[in-house]
């Protein structure tokens, strides 16, 4: 490979890394609900915010659209996705199917240090639940999602880990839109029960608890279809 080819490869690698960093930053903002569904994400605004070209901004937004987190609309631009009630149901149905299997894989190879790490995550959730303010709330939401992602990482299945990365992010969008209560997006005590079942090697119970836990999250959503109203009906005149 000659010098010119090396330079081109280095430029391509740098561009890919830059787009990935922007993608990760926007994804985190969506997961933590700092960016709400429907928020416009123009290439120029994203480029200016991260001090990169519109080409890099476009690549990052396209990557997010592949994951279902951003919707790109012709002649309108990119927006944080606005999942429908049916899409929300499908996301949680997928989680009920996938997460028990991931949990079994993780439990089959989990080490004492990894169990301790899960317990540390629970302690962090407890600490954040006792704090007030938007910053603490966002951190609590992220910690809740990290619990599920950590189990996926322990499983050692990279494909399933990527699936969970997307599902947790899209679940956060759904909860931001349809969640009815101010409780954590994942029940903290239920996380503790799952860890306890894994630790005593009761995998059937751990899987049962995981399915119940996901159903509990979904039960807090208001997924009723709403009919569009006209202007007069909306203002009751």
JSON list of C-alpha atoms in Angstrom, two decimals:
[
{"chain": "A", "resi": 1, "resn": "UNK", "atom": "CA", "xyz": [0.00, 0.00, 0.00]},
{"chain": "A", "resi": 2, "resn": "UNK", "atom": "CA", "xyz": [1.57, 3.34, -1.07]},
{"chain": "A", "resi": 3, "resn": "UNK", "atom": "CA", "xyz": [1.66, 6.61, 0.83]},
{"chain": "A", "resi": 4, "resn": "UNK", "atom": "CA", "xyz": [-1.33, 8.09, -1.01]},
{"chain": "A", "resi": 5, "resn": "UNK", "atom": "CA", "xyz": [-3.44, 4.99, -0.32]},
{"chain": "A", "resi": 6, "resn": "UNK", "atom": "CA", "xyz": [-2.43, 5.07, 3.33]},
{"chain": "A", "resi": 7, "resn": "UNK", "atom": "CA", "xyz": [-3.49, 8.69, 3.55]},
{"chain": "A", "resi": 8, "resn": "UNK", "atom": "CA", "xyz": [-6.88, 7.94, 1.97]},
{"chain": "A", "resi": 9, "resn": "UNK", "atom": "CA", "xyz": [-7.43, 5.00, 4.34]},
{"chain": "A", "resi": 10, "resn": "UNK", "atom": "CA", "xyz": [-6.50, 7.16, 7.34]},
{"chain": "A", "resi": 11, "resn": "UNK", "atom": "CA", "xyz": [-8.94, 9.85, 6.18]},
{"chain": "A", "resi": 12, "resn": "UNK", "atom": "CA", "xyz": [-11.72, 7.28, 5.74]},
{"chain": "A", "resi": 13, "resn": "UNK", "atom": "CA", "xyz": [-11.03, 5.80, 9.20]},
{"chain": "A", "resi": 14, "resn": "UNK", "atom": "CA", "xyz": [-11.03, 9.26, 10.76]},
{"chain": "A", "resi": 15, "resn": "UNK", "atom": "CA", "xyz": [-14.34, 10.15, 9.08]},
{"chain": "A", "resi": 16, "resn": "UNK", "atom": "CA", "xyz": [-15.94, 6.89, 10.21]},
{"chain": "A", "resi": 17, "resn": "UNK", "atom": "CA", "xyz": [-14.71, 7.44, 13.77]},
{"chain": "A", "resi": 18, "resn": "UNK", "atom": "CA", "xyz": [-16.03, 11.02, 13.77]},
{"chain": "A", "resi": 19, "resn": "UNK", "atom": "CA", "xyz": [-19.46, 9.95, 12.53]},
{"chain": "A", "resi": 20, "resn": "UNK", "atom": "CA", "xyz": [-19.56, 7.19, 15.16]},
{"chain": "A", "resi": 21, "resn": "UNK", "atom": "CA", "xyz": [-18.76, 9.65, 17.96]},
{"chain": "A", "resi": 22, "resn": "UNK", "atom": "CA", "xyz": [-21.56, 11.96, 16.83]},
{"chain": "A", "resi": 23, "resn": "UNK", "atom": "CA", "xyz": [-23.93, 9.01, 16.53]},
{"chain": "A", "resi": 24, "resn": "UNK", "atom": "CA", "xyz": [-23.05, 7.88, 20.06]},
{"chain": "A", "resi": 25, "resn": "UNK", "atom": "CA", "xyz": [-23.53, 11.37, 21.51]},
{"chain": "A", "resi": 26, "resn": "UNK", "atom": "CA", "xyz": [-26.95, 11.83, 19.87]},
{"chain": "A", "resi": 27, "resn": "UNK", "atom": "CA", "xyz": [-27.99, 8.29, 20.80]},
{"chain": "A", "resi": 28, "resn": "UNK", "atom": "CA", "xyz": [-27.12, 8.94, 24.45]},
{"chain": "A", "resi": 29, "resn": "UNK", "atom": "CA", "xyz": [-29.16, 12.16, 24.39]},
{"chain": "A", "resi": 30, "resn": "UNK", "atom": "CA", "xyz": [-32.14, 10.22, 23.01]},
{"chain": "A", "resi": 31, "resn": "UNK", "atom": "CA", "xyz": [-31.78, 7.38, 25.53]},
{"chain": "A", "resi": 32, "resn": "UNK", "atom": "CA", "xyz": [-31.53, 9.85, 28.43]},
{"chain": "A", "resi": 33, "resn": "UNK", "atom": "CA", "xyz": [-34.53, 11.73, 26.99]},
{"chain": "A", "resi": 34, "resn": "UNK", "atom": "CA", "xyz": [-32.65, 15.00, 26.57]},
{"chain": "A", "resi": 35, "resn": "UNK", "atom": "CA", "xyz": [-33.79, 14.82, 22.93]},
{"chain": "A", "resi": 36, "resn": "UNK", "atom": "CA", "xyz": [-37.50, 14.10, 22.71]},
{"chain": "A", "resi": 37, "resn": "UNK", "atom": "CA", "xyz": [-39.42, 12.40, 19.88]},
{"chain": "A", "resi": 38, "resn": "UNK", "atom": "CA", "xyz": [-40.07, 14.75, 16.99]},
{"chain": "A", "resi": 39, "resn": "UNK", "atom": "CA", "xyz": [-37.05, 17.01, 17.64]},
{"chain": "A", "resi": 40, "resn": "UNK", "atom": "CA", "xyz": [-35.62, 18.25, 14.34]},
{"chain": "A", "resi": 41, "resn": "UNK", "atom": "CA", "xyz": [-31.99, 17.31, 13.69]},
{"chain": "A", "resi": 42, "resn": "UNK", "atom": "CA", "xyz": [-30.79, 19.35, 10.73]},
{"chain": "A", "resi": 43, "resn": "UNK", "atom": "CA", "xyz": [-27.43, 18.46, 9.20]},
{"chain": "A", "resi": 44, "resn": "UNK", "atom": "CA", "xyz": [-26.25, 22.05, 9.55]},
{"chain": "A", "resi": 45, "resn": "UNK", "atom": "CA", "xyz": [-27.20, 22.27, 13.23]},
{"chain": "A", "resi": 46, "resn": "UNK", "atom": "CA", "xyz": [-25.58, 18.91, 14.02]},
{"chain": "A", "resi": 47, "resn": "UNK", "atom": "CA", "xyz": [-22.48, 19.89, 12.03]},
{"chain": "A", "resi": 48, "resn": "UNK", "atom": "CA", "xyz": [-22.18, 23.23, 13.84]},
{"chain": "A", "resi": 49, "resn": "UNK", "atom": "CA", "xyz": [-22.75, 21.66, 17.25]},
{"chain": "A", "resi": 50, "resn": "UNK", "atom": "CA", "xyz": [-20.00, 19.07, 16.80]},
{"chain": "A", "resi": 51, "resn": "UNK", "atom": "CA", "xyz": [-17.82, 21.30, 14.59]},
{"chain": "A", "resi": 52, "resn": "UNK", "atom": "CA", "xyz": [-17.81, 18.85, 11.66]},
{"chain": "A", "resi": 53, "resn": "UNK", "atom": "CA", "xyz": [-18.86, 18.92, 8.02]},
{"chain": "A", "resi": 54, "resn": "UNK", "atom": "CA", "xyz": [-22.44, 18.31, 6.93]},
{"chain": "A", "resi": 55, "resn": "UNK", "atom": "CA", "xyz": [-21.19, 15.11, 5.29]},
{"chain": "A", "resi": 56, "resn": "UNK", "atom": "CA", "xyz": [-20.13, 13.70, 8.67]},
{"chain": "A", "resi": 57, "resn": "UNK", "atom": "CA", "xyz": [-23.34, 14.93, 10.28]},
{"chain": "A", "resi": 58, "resn": "UNK", "atom": "CA", "xyz": [-25.36, 13.22, 7.53]},
{"chain": "A", "resi": 59, "resn": "UNK", "atom": "CA", "xyz": [-23.48, 9.94, 8.06]},
{"chain": "A", "resi": 60, "resn": "UNK", "atom": "CA", "xyz": [-24.20, 10.01, 11.79]},
{"chain": "A", "resi": 61, "resn": "UNK", "atom": "CA", "xyz": [-27.90, 10.72, 11.24]},
{"chain": "A", "resi": 62, "resn": "UNK", "atom": "CA", "xyz": [-28.12, 7.96, 8.63]},
{"chain": "A", "resi": 63, "resn": "UNK", "atom": "CA", "xyz": [-26.60, 5.48, 11.10]},
{"chain": "A", "resi": 64, "resn": "UNK", "atom": "CA", "xyz": [-29.22, 6.47, 13.68]},
{"chain": "A", "resi": 65, "resn": "UNK", "atom": "CA", "xyz": [-31.98, 6.05, 11.10]},
{"chain": "A", "resi": 66, "resn": "UNK", "atom": "CA", "xyz": [-30.84, 2.45, 10.48]},
{"chain": "A", "resi": 67, "resn": "UNK", "atom": "CA", "xyz": [-31.37, 1.82, 14.21]},
{"chain": "A", "resi": 68, "resn": "UNK", "atom": "CA", "xyz": [-34.86, 3.32, 14.18]},
{"chain": "A", "resi": 69, "resn": "UNK", "atom": "CA", "xyz": [-33.89, 6.24, 16.41]},
{"chain": "A", "resi": 70, "resn": "UNK", "atom": "CA", "xyz": [-34.05, 8.92, 13.72]},
{"chain": "A", "resi": 71, "resn": "UNK", "atom": "CA", "xyz": [-36.57, 9.36, 10.94]},
{"chain": "A", "resi": 72, "resn": "UNK", "atom": "CA", "xyz": [-35.30, 10.93, 7.70]},
{"chain": "A", "resi": 73, "resn": "UNK", "atom": "CA", "xyz": [-38.10, 12.52, 5.69]},
{"chain": "A", "resi": 74, "resn": "UNK", "atom": "CA", "xyz": [-37.75, 13.65, 2.09]},
{"chain": "A", "resi": 75, "resn": "UNK", "atom": "CA", "xyz": [-37.64, 17.45, 1.71]},
{"chain": "A", "resi": 76, "resn": "UNK", "atom": "CA", "xyz": [-38.05, 17.86, 5.49]},
{"chain": "A", "resi": 77, "resn": "UNK", "atom": "CA", "xyz": [-34.86, 16.49, 7.01]},
{"chain": "A", "resi": 78, "resn": "UNK", "atom": "CA", "xyz": [-34.14, 14.30, 10.02]},
{"chain": "A", "resi": 79, "resn": "UNK", "atom": "CA", "xyz": [-36.12, 14.08, 13.27]},
{"chain": "A", "resi": 80, "resn": "UNK", "atom": "CA", "xyz": [-35.89, 12.05, 16.45]},
{"chain": "A", "resi": 81, "resn": "UNK", "atom": "CA", "xyz": [-38.18, 9.12, 15.68]},
{"chain": "A", "resi": 82, "resn": "UNK", "atom": "CA", "xyz": [-41.80, 9.16, 16.84]},
{"chain": "A", "resi": 83, "resn": "UNK", "atom": "CA", "xyz": [-42.74, 5.47, 17.27]},
{"chain": "A", "resi": 84, "resn": "UNK", "atom": "CA", "xyz": [-46.38, 4.50, 16.78]},
{"chain": "A", "resi": 85, "resn": "UNK", "atom": "CA", "xyz": [-48.30, 2.54, 19.44]},
{"chain": "A", "resi": 86, "resn": "UNK", "atom": "CA", "xyz": [-48.02, -0.60, 17.28]},
{"chain": "A", "resi": 87, "resn": "UNK", "atom": "CA", "xyz": [-44.26, -0.15, 16.92]},
{"chain": "A", "resi": 88, "resn": "UNK", "atom": "CA", "xyz": [-44.05, 0.29, 20.69]},
{"chain": "A", "resi": 89, "resn": "UNK", "atom": "CA", "xyz": [-45.86, -3.02, 21.22]},
{"chain": "A", "resi": 90, "resn": "UNK", "atom": "CA", "xyz": [-43.50, -4.74, 18.79]},
{"chain": "A", "resi": 91, "resn": "UNK", "atom": "CA", "xyz": [-40.44, -3.38, 20.60]},
{"chain": "A", "resi": 92, "resn": "UNK", "atom": "CA", "xyz": [-41.57, -4.81, 23.93]},
{"chain": "A", "resi": 93, "resn": "UNK", "atom": "CA", "xyz": [-42.70, -8.07, 22.33]},
{"chain": "A", "resi": 94, "resn": "UNK", "atom": "CA", "xyz": [-39.18, -8.41, 20.92]},
{"chain": "A", "resi": 95, "resn": "UNK", "atom": "CA", "xyz": [-37.68, -7.76, 24.34]},
{"chain": "A", "resi": 96, "resn": "UNK", "atom": "CA", "xyz": [-39.85, -10.45, 25.96]},
{"chain": "A", "resi": 97, "resn": "UNK", "atom": "CA", "xyz": [-38.63, -12.95, 23.35]},
{"chain": "A", "resi": 98, "resn": "UNK", "atom": "CA", "xyz": [-34.96, -12.00, 23.35]},
{"chain": "A", "resi": 99, "resn": "UNK", "atom": "CA", "xyz": [-34.00, -11.01, 26.90]},
{"chain": "A", "resi": 100, "resn": "UNK", "atom": "CA", "xyz": [-34.73, -14.34, 28.66]},
{"chain": "A", "resi": 101, "resn": "UNK", "atom": "CA", "xyz": [-32.43, -16.07, 26.17]},
{"chain": "A", "resi": 102, "resn": "UNK", "atom": "CA", "xyz": [-29.71, -13.49, 26.68]},
{"chain": "A", "resi": 103, "resn": "UNK", "atom": "CA", "xyz": [-30.10, -13.84, 30.43]},
{"chain": "A", "resi": 104, "resn": "UNK", "atom": "CA", "xyz": [-29.63, -17.64, 30.22]},
{"chain": "A", "resi": 105, "resn": "UNK", "atom": "CA", "xyz": [-26.47, -17.22, 28.17]},
{"chain": "A", "resi": 106, "resn": "UNK", "atom": "CA", "xyz": [-25.13, -14.64, 30.60]},
{"chain": "A", "resi": 107, "resn": "UNK", "atom": "CA", "xyz": [-25.98, -16.73, 33.69]},
{"chain": "A", "resi": 108, "resn": "UNK", "atom": "CA", "xyz": [-24.20, -19.77, 32.23]},
{"chain": "A", "resi": 109, "resn": "UNK", "atom": "CA", "xyz": [-20.87, -17.95, 32.21]},
{"chain": "A", "resi": 110, "resn": "UNK", "atom": "CA", "xyz": [-21.25, -15.16, 34.77]},
{"chain": "A", "resi": 111, "resn": "UNK", "atom": "CA", "xyz": [-18.38, -14.73, 37.23]},
{"chain": "A", "resi": 112, "resn": "UNK", "atom": "CA", "xyz": [-18.52, -13.54, 40.85]},
{"chain": "A", "resi": 113, "resn": "UNK", "atom": "CA", "xyz": [-16.92, -10.26, 39.80]},
{"chain": "A", "resi": 114, "resn": "UNK", "atom": "CA", "xyz": [-19.62, -9.73, 37.16]},
{"chain": "A", "resi": 115, "resn": "UNK", "atom": "CA", "xyz": [-22.34, -10.39, 39.73]},
{"chain": "A", "resi": 116, "resn": "UNK", "atom": "CA", "xyz": [-20.65, -7.83, 41.93]},
{"chain": "A", "resi": 117, "resn": "UNK", "atom": "CA", "xyz": [-20.65, -5.38, 39.01]},
{"chain": "A", "resi": 118, "resn": "UNK", "atom": "CA", "xyz": [-24.41, -5.85, 38.59]},
{"chain": "A", "resi": 119, "resn": "UNK", "atom": "CA", "xyz": [-24.86, -5.18, 42.30]},
{"chain": "A", "resi": 120, "resn": "UNK", "atom": "CA", "xyz": [-22.81, -2.00, 41.94]},
{"chain": "A", "resi": 121, "resn": "UNK", "atom": "CA", "xyz": [-25.18, -0.88, 39.19]},
{"chain": "A", "resi": 122, "resn": "UNK", "atom": "CA", "xyz": [-28.10, -1.46, 41.58]},
{"chain": "A", "resi": 123, "resn": "UNK", "atom": "CA", "xyz": [-26.38, 0.63, 44.25]},
{"chain": "A", "resi": 124, "resn": "UNK", "atom": "CA", "xyz": [-25.89, 3.42, 41.73]},
{"chain": "A", "resi": 125, "resn": "UNK", "atom": "CA", "xyz": [-29.58, 3.26, 40.78]},
{"chain": "A", "resi": 126, "resn": "UNK", "atom": "CA", "xyz": [-30.49, 3.51, 44.47]},
{"chain": "A", "resi": 127, "resn": "UNK", "atom": "CA", "xyz": [-28.28, 6.55, 44.92]},
{"chain": "A", "resi": 128, "resn": "UNK", "atom": "CA", "xyz": [-29.71, 8.31, 41.88]},
{"chain": "A", "resi": 129, "resn": "UNK", "atom": "CA", "xyz": [-33.29, 7.57, 42.92]},
{"chain": "A", "resi": 130, "resn": "UNK", "atom": "CA", "xyz": [-32.64, 9.57, 46.09]},
{"chain": "A", "resi": 131, "resn": "UNK", "atom": "CA", "xyz": [-31.49, 12.64, 44.20]},
{"chain": "A", "resi": 132, "resn": "UNK", "atom": "CA", "xyz": [-33.61, 15.35, 42.63]},
{"chain": "A", "resi": 133, "resn": "UNK", "atom": "CA", "xyz": [-33.31, 17.33, 39.43]},
{"chain": "A", "resi": 134, "resn": "UNK", "atom": "CA", "xyz": [-33.18, 16.63, 35.72]},
{"chain": "A", "resi": 135, "resn": "UNK", "atom": "CA", "xyz": [-29.51, 15.67, 35.70]},
{"chain": "A", "resi": 136, "resn": "UNK", "atom": "CA", "xyz": [-30.02, 12.95, 38.32]},
{"chain": "A", "resi": 137, "resn": "UNK", "atom": "CA", "xyz": [-33.18, 11.77, 36.55]},
{"chain": "A", "resi": 138, "resn": "UNK", "atom": "CA", "xyz": [-31.34, 11.39, 33.25]},
{"chain": "A", "resi": 139, "resn": "UNK", "atom": "CA", "xyz": [-28.52, 9.51, 34.96]},
{"chain": "A", "resi": 140, "resn": "UNK", "atom": "CA", "xyz": [-31.06, 7.20, 36.63]},
{"chain": "A", "resi": 141, "resn": "UNK", "atom": "CA", "xyz": [-32.67, 6.43, 33.26]},
{"chain": "A", "resi": 142, "resn": "UNK", "atom": "CA", "xyz": [-29.27, 5.62, 31.78]},
{"chain": "A", "resi": 143, "resn": "UNK", "atom": "CA", "xyz": [-28.36, 3.40, 34.76]},
{"chain": "A", "resi": 144, "resn": "UNK", "atom": "CA", "xyz": [-31.59, 1.45, 34.31]},
{"chain": "A", "resi": 145, "resn": "UNK", "atom": "CA", "xyz": [-30.80, 0.78, 30.67]},
{"chain": "A", "resi": 146, "resn": "UNK", "atom": "CA", "xyz": [-27.20, -0.08, 31.52]},
{"chain": "A", "resi": 147, "resn": "UNK", "atom": "CA", "xyz": [-28.42, -2.97, 33.69]},
{"chain": "A", "resi": 148, "resn": "UNK", "atom": "CA", "xyz": [-29.97, -4.69, 30.67]},
{"chain": "A", "resi": 149, "resn": "UNK", "atom": "CA", "xyz": [-27.02, -3.87, 28.43]},
{"chain": "A", "resi": 150, "resn": "UNK", "atom": "CA", "xyz": [-24.56, -5.26, 30.99]},
{"chain": "A", "resi": 151, "resn": "UNK", "atom": "CA", "xyz": [-26.37, -8.60, 31.05]},
{"chain": "A", "resi": 152, "resn": "UNK", "atom": "CA", "xyz": [-26.17, -8.65, 27.25]},
{"chain": "A", "resi": 153, "resn": "UNK", "atom": "CA", "xyz": [-22.44, -7.90, 27.40]},
{"chain": "A", "resi": 154, "resn": "UNK", "atom": "CA", "xyz": [-21.88, -10.72, 29.94]},
{"chain": "A", "resi": 155, "resn": "UNK", "atom": "CA", "xyz": [-23.57, -13.16, 27.55]},
{"chain": "A", "resi": 156, "resn": "UNK", "atom": "CA", "xyz": [-20.66, -12.71, 25.17]},
{"chain": "A", "resi": 157, "resn": "UNK", "atom": "CA", "xyz": [-23.00, -12.70, 22.16]},
{"chain": "A", "resi": 158, "resn": "UNK", "atom": "CA", "xyz": [-21.99, -9.63, 20.15]},
{"chain": "A", "resi": 159, "resn": "UNK", "atom": "CA", "xyz": [-24.98, -9.88, 17.79]},
{"chain": "A", "resi": 160, "resn": "UNK", "atom": "CA", "xyz": [-27.48, -9.99, 20.65]},
{"chain": "A", "resi": 161, "resn": "UNK", "atom": "CA", "xyz": [-25.61, -7.17, 22.36]},
{"chain": "A", "resi": 162, "resn": "UNK", "atom": "CA", "xyz": [-26.17, -4.97, 19.31]},
{"chain": "A", "resi": 163, "resn": "UNK", "atom": "CA", "xyz": [-29.85, -5.94, 19.23]},
{"chain": "A", "resi": 164, "resn": "UNK", "atom": "CA", "xyz": [-30.19, -4.94, 22.89]},
{"chain": "A", "resi": 165, "resn": "UNK", "atom": "CA", "xyz": [-28.37, -1.67, 22.30]},
{"chain": "A", "resi": 166, "resn": "UNK", "atom": "CA", "xyz": [-31.04, -0.77, 19.75]},
{"chain": "A", "resi": 167, "resn": "UNK", "atom": "CA", "xyz": [-33.98, -2.14, 21.73]},
{"chain": "A", "resi": 168, "resn": "UNK", "atom": "CA", "xyz": [-33.06, -0.29, 24.93]},
{"chain": "A", "resi": 169, "resn": "UNK", "atom": "CA", "xyz": [-32.65, 2.97, 23.00]},
{"chain": "A", "resi": 170, "resn": "UNK", "atom": "CA", "xyz": [-35.96, 2.53, 21.17]},
{"chain": "A", "resi": 171, "resn": "UNK", "atom": "CA", "xyz": [-37.68, 1.58, 24.44]},
{"chain": "A", "resi": 172, "resn": "UNK", "atom": "CA", "xyz": [-36.51, 4.88, 25.89]},
{"chain": "A", "resi": 173, "resn": "UNK", "atom": "CA", "xyz": [-38.16, 6.72, 23.00]},
{"chain": "A", "resi": 174, "resn": "UNK", "atom": "CA", "xyz": [-41.39, 4.82, 23.59]},
{"chain": "A", "resi": 175, "resn": "UNK", "atom": "CA", "xyz": [-41.33, 5.55, 27.33]},
{"chain": "A", "resi": 176, "resn": "UNK", "atom": "CA", "xyz": [-40.70, 9.24, 26.65]},
{"chain": "A", "resi": 177, "resn": "UNK", "atom": "CA", "xyz": [-43.81, 9.33, 24.44]},
{"chain": "A", "resi": 178, "resn": "UNK", "atom": "CA", "xyz": [-46.23, 7.00, 26.19]},
{"chain": "A", "resi": 179, "resn": "UNK", "atom": "CA", "xyz": [-45.06, 6.60, 29.79]},
{"chain": "A", "resi": 180, "resn": "UNK", "atom": "CA", "xyz": [-47.71, 7.56, 32.32]},
{"chain": "A", "resi": 181, "resn": "UNK", "atom": "CA", "xyz": [-45.82, 7.71, 35.60]},
{"chain": "A", "resi": 182, "resn": "UNK", "atom": "CA", "xyz": [-42.68, 9.36, 36.92]},
{"chain": "A", "resi": 183, "resn": "UNK", "atom": "CA", "xyz": [-41.23, 6.10, 38.19]},
{"chain": "A", "resi": 184, "resn": "UNK", "atom": "CA", "xyz": [-37.97, 4.78, 36.78]},
{"chain": "A", "resi": 185, "resn": "UNK", "atom": "CA", "xyz": [-38.32, 3.27, 33.33]},
{"chain": "A", "resi": 186, "resn": "UNK", "atom": "CA", "xyz": [-37.15, -0.01, 34.89]},
{"chain": "A", "resi": 187, "resn": "UNK", "atom": "CA", "xyz": [-38.28, -1.17, 38.31]},
{"chain": "A", "resi": 188, "resn": "UNK", "atom": "CA", "xyz": [-35.23, -1.03, 40.56]},
{"chain": "A", "resi": 189, "resn": "UNK", "atom": "CA", "xyz": [-36.47, -3.71, 42.98]},
{"chain": "A", "resi": 190, "resn": "UNK", "atom": "CA", "xyz": [-37.16, -6.02, 40.04]},
{"chain": "A", "resi": 191, "resn": "UNK", "atom": "CA", "xyz": [-33.56, -5.64, 38.89]},
{"chain": "A", "resi": 192, "resn": "UNK", "atom": "CA", "xyz": [-32.47, -6.75, 42.37]},
{"chain": "A", "resi": 193, "resn": "UNK", "atom": "CA", "xyz": [-34.74, -9.79, 42.28]},
{"chain": "A", "resi": 194, "resn": "UNK", "atom": "CA", "xyz": [-33.29, -10.84, 38.90]},
{"chain": "A", "resi": 195, "resn": "UNK", "atom": "CA", "xyz": [-29.72, -10.59, 40.19]},
{"chain": "A", "resi": 196, "resn": "UNK", "atom": "CA", "xyz": [-30.64, -12.59, 43.30]},
{"chain": "A", "resi": 197, "resn": "UNK", "atom": "CA", "xyz": [-32.16, -15.37, 41.15]},
{"chain": "A", "resi": 198, "resn": "UNK", "atom": "CA", "xyz": [-29.04, -15.46, 38.94]},
{"chain": "A", "resi": 199, "resn": "UNK", "atom": "CA", "xyz": [-26.80, -15.63, 42.00]},
{"chain": "A", "resi": 200, "resn": "UNK", "atom": "CA", "xyz": [-28.61, -18.67, 43.41]},
{"chain": "A", "resi": 201, "resn": "UNK", "atom": "CA", "xyz": [-28.60, -20.25, 39.92]},
{"chain": "A", "resi": 202, "resn": "UNK", "atom": "CA", "xyz": [-32.40, -20.31, 39.65]},
{"chain": "A", "resi": 203, "resn": "UNK", "atom": "CA", "xyz": [-32.47, -19.52, 35.94]},
{"chain": "A", "resi": 204, "resn": "UNK", "atom": "CA", "xyz": [-36.13, -20.39, 35.36]},
{"chain": "A", "resi": 205, "resn": "UNK", "atom": "CA", "xyz": [-37.12, -17.88, 38.04]},
{"chain": "A", "resi": 206, "resn": "UNK", "atom": "CA", "xyz": [-34.66, -15.30, 36.70]},
{"chain": "A", "resi": 207, "resn": "UNK", "atom": "CA", "xyz": [-36.19, -15.59, 33.21]},
{"chain": "A", "resi": 208, "resn": "UNK", "atom": "CA", "xyz": [-39.72, -15.44, 34.64]},
{"chain": "A", "resi": 209, "resn": "UNK", "atom": "CA", "xyz": [-38.79, -12.29, 36.54]},
{"chain": "A", "resi": 210, "resn": "UNK", "atom": "CA", "xyz": [-37.27, -10.72, 33.43]},
{"chain": "A", "resi": 211, "resn": "UNK", "atom": "CA", "xyz": [-40.42, -11.31, 31.37]},
{"chain": "A", "resi": 212, "resn": "UNK", "atom": "CA", "xyz": [-42.57, -9.95, 34.22]},
{"chain": "A", "resi": 213, "resn": "UNK", "atom": "CA", "xyz": [-40.26, -6.95, 34.51]},
{"chain": "A", "resi": 214, "resn": "UNK", "atom": "CA", "xyz": [-40.54, -6.09, 30.80]},
{"chain": "A", "resi": 215, "resn": "UNK", "atom": "CA", "xyz": [-44.33, -6.53, 30.97]},
{"chain": "A", "resi": 216, "resn": "UNK", "atom": "CA", "xyz": [-44.37, -4.17, 33.98]},
{"chain": "A", "resi": 217, "resn": "UNK", "atom": "CA", "xyz": [-42.56, -1.49, 31.98]},
{"chain": "A", "resi": 218, "resn": "UNK", "atom": "CA", "xyz": [-44.99, -1.88, 29.08]},
{"chain": "A", "resi": 219, "resn": "UNK", "atom": "CA", "xyz": [-48.01, -1.80, 31.41]},
{"chain": "A", "resi": 220, "resn": "UNK", "atom": "CA", "xyz": [-47.06, 1.75, 32.40]},
{"chain": "A", "resi": 221, "resn": "UNK", "atom": "CA", "xyz": [-47.50, 2.91, 28.80]},
{"chain": "A", "resi": 222, "resn": "UNK", "atom": "CA", "xyz": [-50.69, 4.44, 27.42]},
{"chain": "A", "resi": 223, "resn": "UNK", "atom": "CA", "xyz": [-50.77, 2.89, 23.93]},
{"chain": "A", "resi": 224, "resn": "UNK", "atom": "CA", "xyz": [-54.36, 3.66, 23.10]},
{"chain": "A", "resi": 225, "resn": "UNK", "atom": "CA", "xyz": [-54.95, 4.86, 19.56]},
{"chain": "A", "resi": 226, "resn": "UNK", "atom": "CA", "xyz": [-56.00, 8.49, 19.44]},
{"chain": "A", "resi": 227, "resn": "UNK", "atom": "CA", "xyz": [-58.20, 9.92, 16.71]},
{"chain": "A", "resi": 228, "resn": "UNK", "atom": "CA", "xyz": [-57.03, 13.15, 15.16]},
{"chain": "A", "resi": 229, "resn": "UNK", "atom": "CA", "xyz": [-59.28, 16.09, 16.02]},
{"chain": "A", "resi": 230, "resn": "UNK", "atom": "CA", "xyz": [-60.12, 19.11, 13.97]},
{"chain": "A", "resi": 231, "resn": "UNK", "atom": "CA", "xyz": [-59.32, 22.63, 15.14]},
{"chain": "A", "resi": 232, "resn": "UNK", "atom": "CA", "xyz": [-62.78, 23.23, 16.57]},
{"chain": "A", "resi": 233, "resn": "UNK", "atom": "CA", "xyz": [-62.89, 19.89, 18.39]},
{"chain": "A", "resi": 234, "resn": "UNK", "atom": "CA", "xyz": [-59.43, 20.43, 19.86]},
{"chain": "A", "resi": 235, "resn": "UNK", "atom": "CA", "xyz": [-60.57, 23.70, 21.47]},
{"chain": "A", "resi": 236, "resn": "UNK", "atom": "CA", "xyz": [-64.10, 22.48, 22.20]},
{"chain": "A", "resi": 237, "resn": "UNK", "atom": "CA", "xyz": [-65.78, 25.37, 20.36]}
]
